[in-house]
Coordinates of C-alpha atoms in Angstrom, one line a residue:
X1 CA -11.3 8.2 17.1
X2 CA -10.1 4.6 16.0
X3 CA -9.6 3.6 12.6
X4 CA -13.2 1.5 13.1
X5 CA -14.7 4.2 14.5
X6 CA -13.5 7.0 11.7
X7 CA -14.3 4.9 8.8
X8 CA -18.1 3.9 10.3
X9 CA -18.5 8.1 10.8
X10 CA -17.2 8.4 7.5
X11 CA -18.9 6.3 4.9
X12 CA -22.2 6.9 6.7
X13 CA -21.9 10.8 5.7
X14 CA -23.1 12.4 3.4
X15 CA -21.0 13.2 0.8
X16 CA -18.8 10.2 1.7
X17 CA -15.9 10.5 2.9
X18 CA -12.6 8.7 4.2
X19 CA -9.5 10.2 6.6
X20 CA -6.3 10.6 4.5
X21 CA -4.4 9.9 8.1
X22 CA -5.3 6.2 7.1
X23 CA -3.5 5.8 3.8
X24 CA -0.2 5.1 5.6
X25 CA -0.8 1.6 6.5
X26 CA 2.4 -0.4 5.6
X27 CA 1.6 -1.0 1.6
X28 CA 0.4 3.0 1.9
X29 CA 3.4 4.3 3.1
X30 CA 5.4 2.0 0.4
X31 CA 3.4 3.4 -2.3
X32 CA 4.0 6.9 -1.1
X33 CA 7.5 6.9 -1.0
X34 CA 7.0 5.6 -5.4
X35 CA 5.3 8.6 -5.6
X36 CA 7.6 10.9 -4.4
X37 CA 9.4 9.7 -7.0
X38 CA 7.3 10.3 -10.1
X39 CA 8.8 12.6 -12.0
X40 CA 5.1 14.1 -12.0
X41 CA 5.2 14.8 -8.6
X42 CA 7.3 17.8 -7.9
X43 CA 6.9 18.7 -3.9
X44 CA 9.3 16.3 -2.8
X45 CA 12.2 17.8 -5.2
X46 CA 11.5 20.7 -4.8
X47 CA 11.4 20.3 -0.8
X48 CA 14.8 18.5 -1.1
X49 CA 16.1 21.7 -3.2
X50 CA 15.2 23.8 -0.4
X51 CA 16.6 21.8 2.5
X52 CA 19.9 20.8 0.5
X53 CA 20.9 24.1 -0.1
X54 CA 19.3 26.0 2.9
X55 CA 19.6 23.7 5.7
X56 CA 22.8 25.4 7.5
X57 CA 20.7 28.7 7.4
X58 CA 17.6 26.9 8.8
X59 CA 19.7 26.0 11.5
X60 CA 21.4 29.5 12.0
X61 CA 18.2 31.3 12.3
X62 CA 17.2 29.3 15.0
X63 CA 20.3 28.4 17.1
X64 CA 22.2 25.7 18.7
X65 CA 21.9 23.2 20.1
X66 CA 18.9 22.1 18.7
X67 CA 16.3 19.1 18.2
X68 CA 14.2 18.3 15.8
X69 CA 10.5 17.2 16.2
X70 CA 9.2 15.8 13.1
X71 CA 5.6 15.9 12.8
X72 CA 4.6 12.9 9.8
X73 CA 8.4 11.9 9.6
X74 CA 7.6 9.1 6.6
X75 CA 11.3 7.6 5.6
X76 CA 13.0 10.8 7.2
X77 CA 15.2 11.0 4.0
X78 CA 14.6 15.0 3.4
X79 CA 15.5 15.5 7.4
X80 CA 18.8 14.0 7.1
X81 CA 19.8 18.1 5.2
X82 CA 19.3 19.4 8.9
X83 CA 20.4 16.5 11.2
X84 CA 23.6 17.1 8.8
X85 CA 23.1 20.9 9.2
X86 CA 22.6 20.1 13.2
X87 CA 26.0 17.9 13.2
X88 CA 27.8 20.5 12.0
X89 CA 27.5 22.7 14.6
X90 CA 26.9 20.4 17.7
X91 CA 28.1 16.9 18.8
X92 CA 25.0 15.1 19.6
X93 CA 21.5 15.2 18.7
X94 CA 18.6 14.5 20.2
X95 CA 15.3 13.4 16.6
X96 CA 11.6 13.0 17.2
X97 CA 9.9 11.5 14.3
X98 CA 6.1 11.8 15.4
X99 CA 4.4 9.5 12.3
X100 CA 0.7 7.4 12.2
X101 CA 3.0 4.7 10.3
X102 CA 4.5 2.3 12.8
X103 CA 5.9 0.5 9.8
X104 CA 7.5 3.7 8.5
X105 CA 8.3 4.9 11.4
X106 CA 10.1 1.4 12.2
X107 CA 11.7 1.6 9.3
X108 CA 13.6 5.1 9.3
X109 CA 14.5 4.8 12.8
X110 CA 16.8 1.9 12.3
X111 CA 18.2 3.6 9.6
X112 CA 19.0 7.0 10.7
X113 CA 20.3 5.0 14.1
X114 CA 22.9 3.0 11.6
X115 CA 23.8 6.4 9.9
X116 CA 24.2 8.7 13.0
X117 CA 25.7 7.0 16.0
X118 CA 25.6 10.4 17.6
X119 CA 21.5 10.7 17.2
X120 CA 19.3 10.0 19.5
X121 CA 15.6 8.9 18.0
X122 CA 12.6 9.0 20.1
X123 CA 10.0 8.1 17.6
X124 CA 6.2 7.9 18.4
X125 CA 3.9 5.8 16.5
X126 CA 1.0 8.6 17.2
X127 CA -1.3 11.0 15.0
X128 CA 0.3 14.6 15.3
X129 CA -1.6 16.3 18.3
X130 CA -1.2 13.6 20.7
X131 CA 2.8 12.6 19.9
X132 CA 3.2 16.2 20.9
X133 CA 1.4 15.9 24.2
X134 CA 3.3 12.9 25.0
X135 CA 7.2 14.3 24.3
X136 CA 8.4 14.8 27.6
X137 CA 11.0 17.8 27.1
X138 CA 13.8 18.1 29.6
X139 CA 17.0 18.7 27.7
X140 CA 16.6 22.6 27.9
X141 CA 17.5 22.7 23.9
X142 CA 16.1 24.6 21.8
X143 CA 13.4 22.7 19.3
X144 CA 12.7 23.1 15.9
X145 CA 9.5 21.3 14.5
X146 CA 9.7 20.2 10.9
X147 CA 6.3 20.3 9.3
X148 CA 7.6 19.3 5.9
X149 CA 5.8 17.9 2.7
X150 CA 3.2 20.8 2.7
X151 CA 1.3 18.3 5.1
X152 CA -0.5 21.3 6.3
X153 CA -2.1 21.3 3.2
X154 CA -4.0 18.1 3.8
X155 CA -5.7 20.2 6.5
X156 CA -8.8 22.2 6.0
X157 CA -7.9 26.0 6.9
X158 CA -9.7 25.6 10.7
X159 CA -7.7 22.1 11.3
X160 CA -4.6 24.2 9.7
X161 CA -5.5 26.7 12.7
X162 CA -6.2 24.3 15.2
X163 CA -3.0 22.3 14.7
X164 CA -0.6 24.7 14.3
X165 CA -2.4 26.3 17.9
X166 CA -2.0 23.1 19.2
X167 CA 2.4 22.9 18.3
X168 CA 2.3 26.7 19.5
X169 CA 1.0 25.4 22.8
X170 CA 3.7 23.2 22.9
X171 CA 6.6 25.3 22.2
X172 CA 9.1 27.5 24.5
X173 CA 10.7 30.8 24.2
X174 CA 13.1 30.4 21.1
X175 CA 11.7 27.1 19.4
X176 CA 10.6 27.7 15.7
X177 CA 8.3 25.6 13.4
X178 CA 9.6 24.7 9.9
X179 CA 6.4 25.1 7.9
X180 CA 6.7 23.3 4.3
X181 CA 3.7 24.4 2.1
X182 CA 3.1 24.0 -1.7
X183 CA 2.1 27.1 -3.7
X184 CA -0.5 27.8 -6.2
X185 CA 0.4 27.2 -9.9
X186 CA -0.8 26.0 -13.2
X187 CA -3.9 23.5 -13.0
X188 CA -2.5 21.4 -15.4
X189 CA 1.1 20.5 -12.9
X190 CA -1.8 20.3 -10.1
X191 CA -3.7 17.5 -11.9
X192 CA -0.7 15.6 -13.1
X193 CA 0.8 15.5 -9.5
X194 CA -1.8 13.8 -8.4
X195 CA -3.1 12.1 -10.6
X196 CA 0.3 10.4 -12.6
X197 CA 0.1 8.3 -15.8
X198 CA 1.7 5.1 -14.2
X199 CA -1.0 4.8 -12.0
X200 CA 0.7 4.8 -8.8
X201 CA -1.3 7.3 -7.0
X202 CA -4.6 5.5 -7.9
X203 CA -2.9 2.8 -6.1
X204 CA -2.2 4.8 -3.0
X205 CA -5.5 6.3 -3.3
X206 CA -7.5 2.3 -3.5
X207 CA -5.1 1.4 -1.2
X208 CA -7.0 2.7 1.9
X209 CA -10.1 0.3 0.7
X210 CA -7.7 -2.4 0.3
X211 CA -7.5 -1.7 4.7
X212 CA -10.8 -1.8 5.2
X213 CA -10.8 -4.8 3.7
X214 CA -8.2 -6.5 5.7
X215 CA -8.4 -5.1 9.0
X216 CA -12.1 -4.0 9.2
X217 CA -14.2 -7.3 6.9
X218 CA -14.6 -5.3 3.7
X219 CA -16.1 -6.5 0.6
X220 CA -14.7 -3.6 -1.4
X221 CA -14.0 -5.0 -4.7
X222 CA -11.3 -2.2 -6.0
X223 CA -12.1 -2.7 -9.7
X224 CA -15.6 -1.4 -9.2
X225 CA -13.8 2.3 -8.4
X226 CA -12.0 4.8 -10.0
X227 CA -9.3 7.3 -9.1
X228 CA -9.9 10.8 -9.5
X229 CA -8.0 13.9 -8.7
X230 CA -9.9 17.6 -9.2
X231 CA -8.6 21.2 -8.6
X232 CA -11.2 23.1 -7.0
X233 CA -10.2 26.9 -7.7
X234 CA -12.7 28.6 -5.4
X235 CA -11.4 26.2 -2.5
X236 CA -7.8 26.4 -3.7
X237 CA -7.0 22.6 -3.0
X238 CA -7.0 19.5 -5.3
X239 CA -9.4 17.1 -4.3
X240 CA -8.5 12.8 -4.0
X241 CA -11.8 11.0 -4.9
X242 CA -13.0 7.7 -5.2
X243 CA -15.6 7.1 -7.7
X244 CA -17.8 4.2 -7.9
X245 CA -18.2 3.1 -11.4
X246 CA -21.6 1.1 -10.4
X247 CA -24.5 1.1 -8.3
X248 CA -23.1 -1.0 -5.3
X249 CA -23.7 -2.6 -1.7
X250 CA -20.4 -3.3 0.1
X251 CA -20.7 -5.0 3.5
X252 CA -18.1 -4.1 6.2
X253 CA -18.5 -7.3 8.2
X254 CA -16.4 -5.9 11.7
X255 CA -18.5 -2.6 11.6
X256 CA -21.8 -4.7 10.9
X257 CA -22.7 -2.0 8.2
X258 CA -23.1 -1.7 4.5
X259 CA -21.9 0.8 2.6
X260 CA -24.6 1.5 -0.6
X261 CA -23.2 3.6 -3.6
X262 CA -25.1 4.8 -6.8
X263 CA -23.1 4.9 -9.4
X264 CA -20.8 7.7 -9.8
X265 CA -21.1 8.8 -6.2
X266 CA -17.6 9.6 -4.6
X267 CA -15.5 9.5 -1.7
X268 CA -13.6 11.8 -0.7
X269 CA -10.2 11.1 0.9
X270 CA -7.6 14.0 0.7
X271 CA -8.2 17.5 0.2
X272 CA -4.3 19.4 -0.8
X273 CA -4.7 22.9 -0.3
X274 CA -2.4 25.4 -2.1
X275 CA -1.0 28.6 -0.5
X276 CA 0.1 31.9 -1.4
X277 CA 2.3 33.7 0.6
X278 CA -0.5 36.5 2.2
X279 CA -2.4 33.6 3.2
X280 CA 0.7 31.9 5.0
X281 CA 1.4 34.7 6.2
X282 CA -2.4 35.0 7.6
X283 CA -2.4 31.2 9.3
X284 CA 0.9 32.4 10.9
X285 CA -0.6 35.7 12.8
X286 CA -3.9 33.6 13.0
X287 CA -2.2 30.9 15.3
X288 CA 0.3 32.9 17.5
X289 CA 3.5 32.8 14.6
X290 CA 4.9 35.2 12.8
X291 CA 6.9 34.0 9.4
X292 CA 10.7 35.3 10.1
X293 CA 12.1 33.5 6.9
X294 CA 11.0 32.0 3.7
X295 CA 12.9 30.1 1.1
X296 CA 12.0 29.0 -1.9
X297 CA 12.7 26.2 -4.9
X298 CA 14.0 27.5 -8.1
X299 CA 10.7 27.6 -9.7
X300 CA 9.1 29.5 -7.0
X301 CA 6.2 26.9 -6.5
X302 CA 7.3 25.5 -3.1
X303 CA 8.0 27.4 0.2
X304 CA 9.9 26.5 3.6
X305 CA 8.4 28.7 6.4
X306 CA 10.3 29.5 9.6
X307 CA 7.9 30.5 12.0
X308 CA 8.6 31.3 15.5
X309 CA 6.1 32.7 17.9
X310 CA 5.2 36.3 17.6

C-alpha cells in the first residue's frame, strides 16, 4: 500500500498504529544516522565490531566472486568491511543497495561510486520484497544478502518468516543471507537505546508526524505527544510509542479524515524484537535456512548470522 493508504489503515485501528518503513523520509534517515551514534545506542558498534574484524571470513564461507544485495542499505558505511573484504579477493564488484529512502539511498551511491571505481551500484529506491523481485540476475556470481542492523527485528515473527521466505525464494544454489540480529540483555541497555537522553530518538520517532504533516495535510501539532520506549518481556521486543499528552482532534486534510485521541492513548510505530540464538536458529529451519556461522561482538549481545539454504 502507499504511504496515504498505510497511514489512513493505520490511525483508523484500533490500538493505533503507524509503519516504521515510513520514518526514513529524508529528515528520518538524517536523524537515524545521529542515532547510530549515541553512545546509548550500541547495535551499530557492535555491528561494525563484527564486520571489521570478520568480514574476510564472511566472505570465505561463502565464496568468490561475489555480490552483495543489501536489503535497507541506509549510508552503506558498515558494508564497505565486505565490499573491502570482496576487493580483496576479486577485481570488480557488482552492490545492490535495496532501501525505502531515495534520499539515502541517493546519497551513499554517489559515495561508494567516488570511493570504489571498480563497484558497480545498482540501487533500488523500493521496500524490501519488491526490490528483490525487480533485480534481474545474470552475472552467474554468487550473492550474498546483507540483512544488517538487526532489521529483522522490526518485523513481527510471521513477517520475520514471511520475508526471509520471500529472499529464500530468490536465492540460487550457493547464495547465503547475512542475518544481523540484536540479542536479549539487560532491560535497563534496552530502554536507554531507544529511548536516549539527548532526545534524538524522540526526534526520529515525531519525525514520522512531522510527514504526515507535509506530504499528507496534517495538523499534528508535535508538542501535544510524547516519546516513549517500553520493553515488553513476554513479547521480547521494545516497543516505539507515541503518546498523546491531551484529548485531541487532528485533521489529515489529503486523507479527508480526523484522527481523535483521548489523552494518553498511543501509537504505535516500531516494535524491535530481541533474539536468542534457539530462536534464530528456529526462524532459520522455519524459512528454508540453516545458520552455518555466527559471530559475535565482544560483549556477546549482537550476532551476525550466515545462513544459507538448508
Amino acid at each position: 500500500m502507499s504511504f496515504a493508504a498505510d497511514v489512513r489503515a493505520g490511525l483508523s485501528h484500533h490500538p493505533k498504529t503507524l509503519a516504521a518503513k515510513y520514518f526514513y523520509d529524508e529528515l528520518g534517515s538524517t536523524l537515524f544516522e545521529a542515532i547510530c551514534k549515541l553512545p546509548e545506542y550500541y547495535l551499530t558498534r557492535a555491528e561494525t565490531e563484527i564486520l571489521e574484524h570478520h568480514a574476510d571470513e564472511i566472505v570465505d564461507c561463502v565464496g568468490t566472486p561475489i555480490e552483495l544485495i543489501e536489503l535497507g542499505s541506509g549510508s552503506a558505511m558498515k558494508t564497505r568491511y565486505l565490499i573491502d573484504a570482496a576487493f580483496r579477493r576479486q577485481p570488480t564488484l557488482q552492490y545492490r543497495p535495496i532501501d525505502i529512502s531515495k534520499s539515502a539511498l541517493d546519497e551513499s551511491t554517489s559515495a561508494l561510486r567516488e570511493a570504489y571505481p571498480n563497484l558497480s551500484v545498482d540501487p533500488h529506491a523500493d521496500d524490501y520484497l519488491q526490490g528483490l523481485r525487480r533485480l534481474r540476475r545474470d552475472n552467474g556470481q554468487r550473492a550474498l544478502v546483507l540483512f544488517l542492523g538487526s532489521n529483522v527485528g522490526n518485523f513481527d515473527p510471521a513477517e520475520a518468516e514471511r520475508t526471509l521466505h520471500a529472499v529464500s525464494s530468490t536465492l540460487r544454489n550457493g547464495d547465503a543471507v547475512l542475518l544481523g540480529a540484536d540479542l536479549k540483555k539487560d532491560p535497563a541497555i534496552l530502554h536507554a537505546a531507544y529511548d536516549d537522553p539527548l532526545g534524538v530518538t524522540a526526534a526520529f520517532n515525531k519525525n514520522i508526524l512531522l510527514r504526515i504533516n507535509r506530504e499528507l495535510g496534517g495538523h499534528f501539532d508535535l508538542a501535544a505527544f510524547e516519546h516513549r520506549a517500553v520493553w515488553s518481556a513476554p513479547a521480547g521486543r521494545v516497543e516505539m510509542l507515541l503518546v498523546s499528552t491531551q484529548a485531541q482532534r487532528v485533521p489529515i486534510d489529503r486523507l479527508g479524515m480526523s484522527v481523535v485521541l483521548e489523552a494518553g492513548e498511543t501509537i504505535h510505530t516500531e516494535s524491535s524484537y530481541k533474539y536468542d540464538a534457539g530462536q534464530i536458529e528456529t526462524l532459520a529451519r522455519a524459512t528454508g535456512f540453516e545458520v552455518v556461522q555466527r559471530w559475535m561482538d565482544s560483549s556477546g549481545g549482537f550476532s551476525s548470522n550466515l545462513l544459507k539454504r538448508a
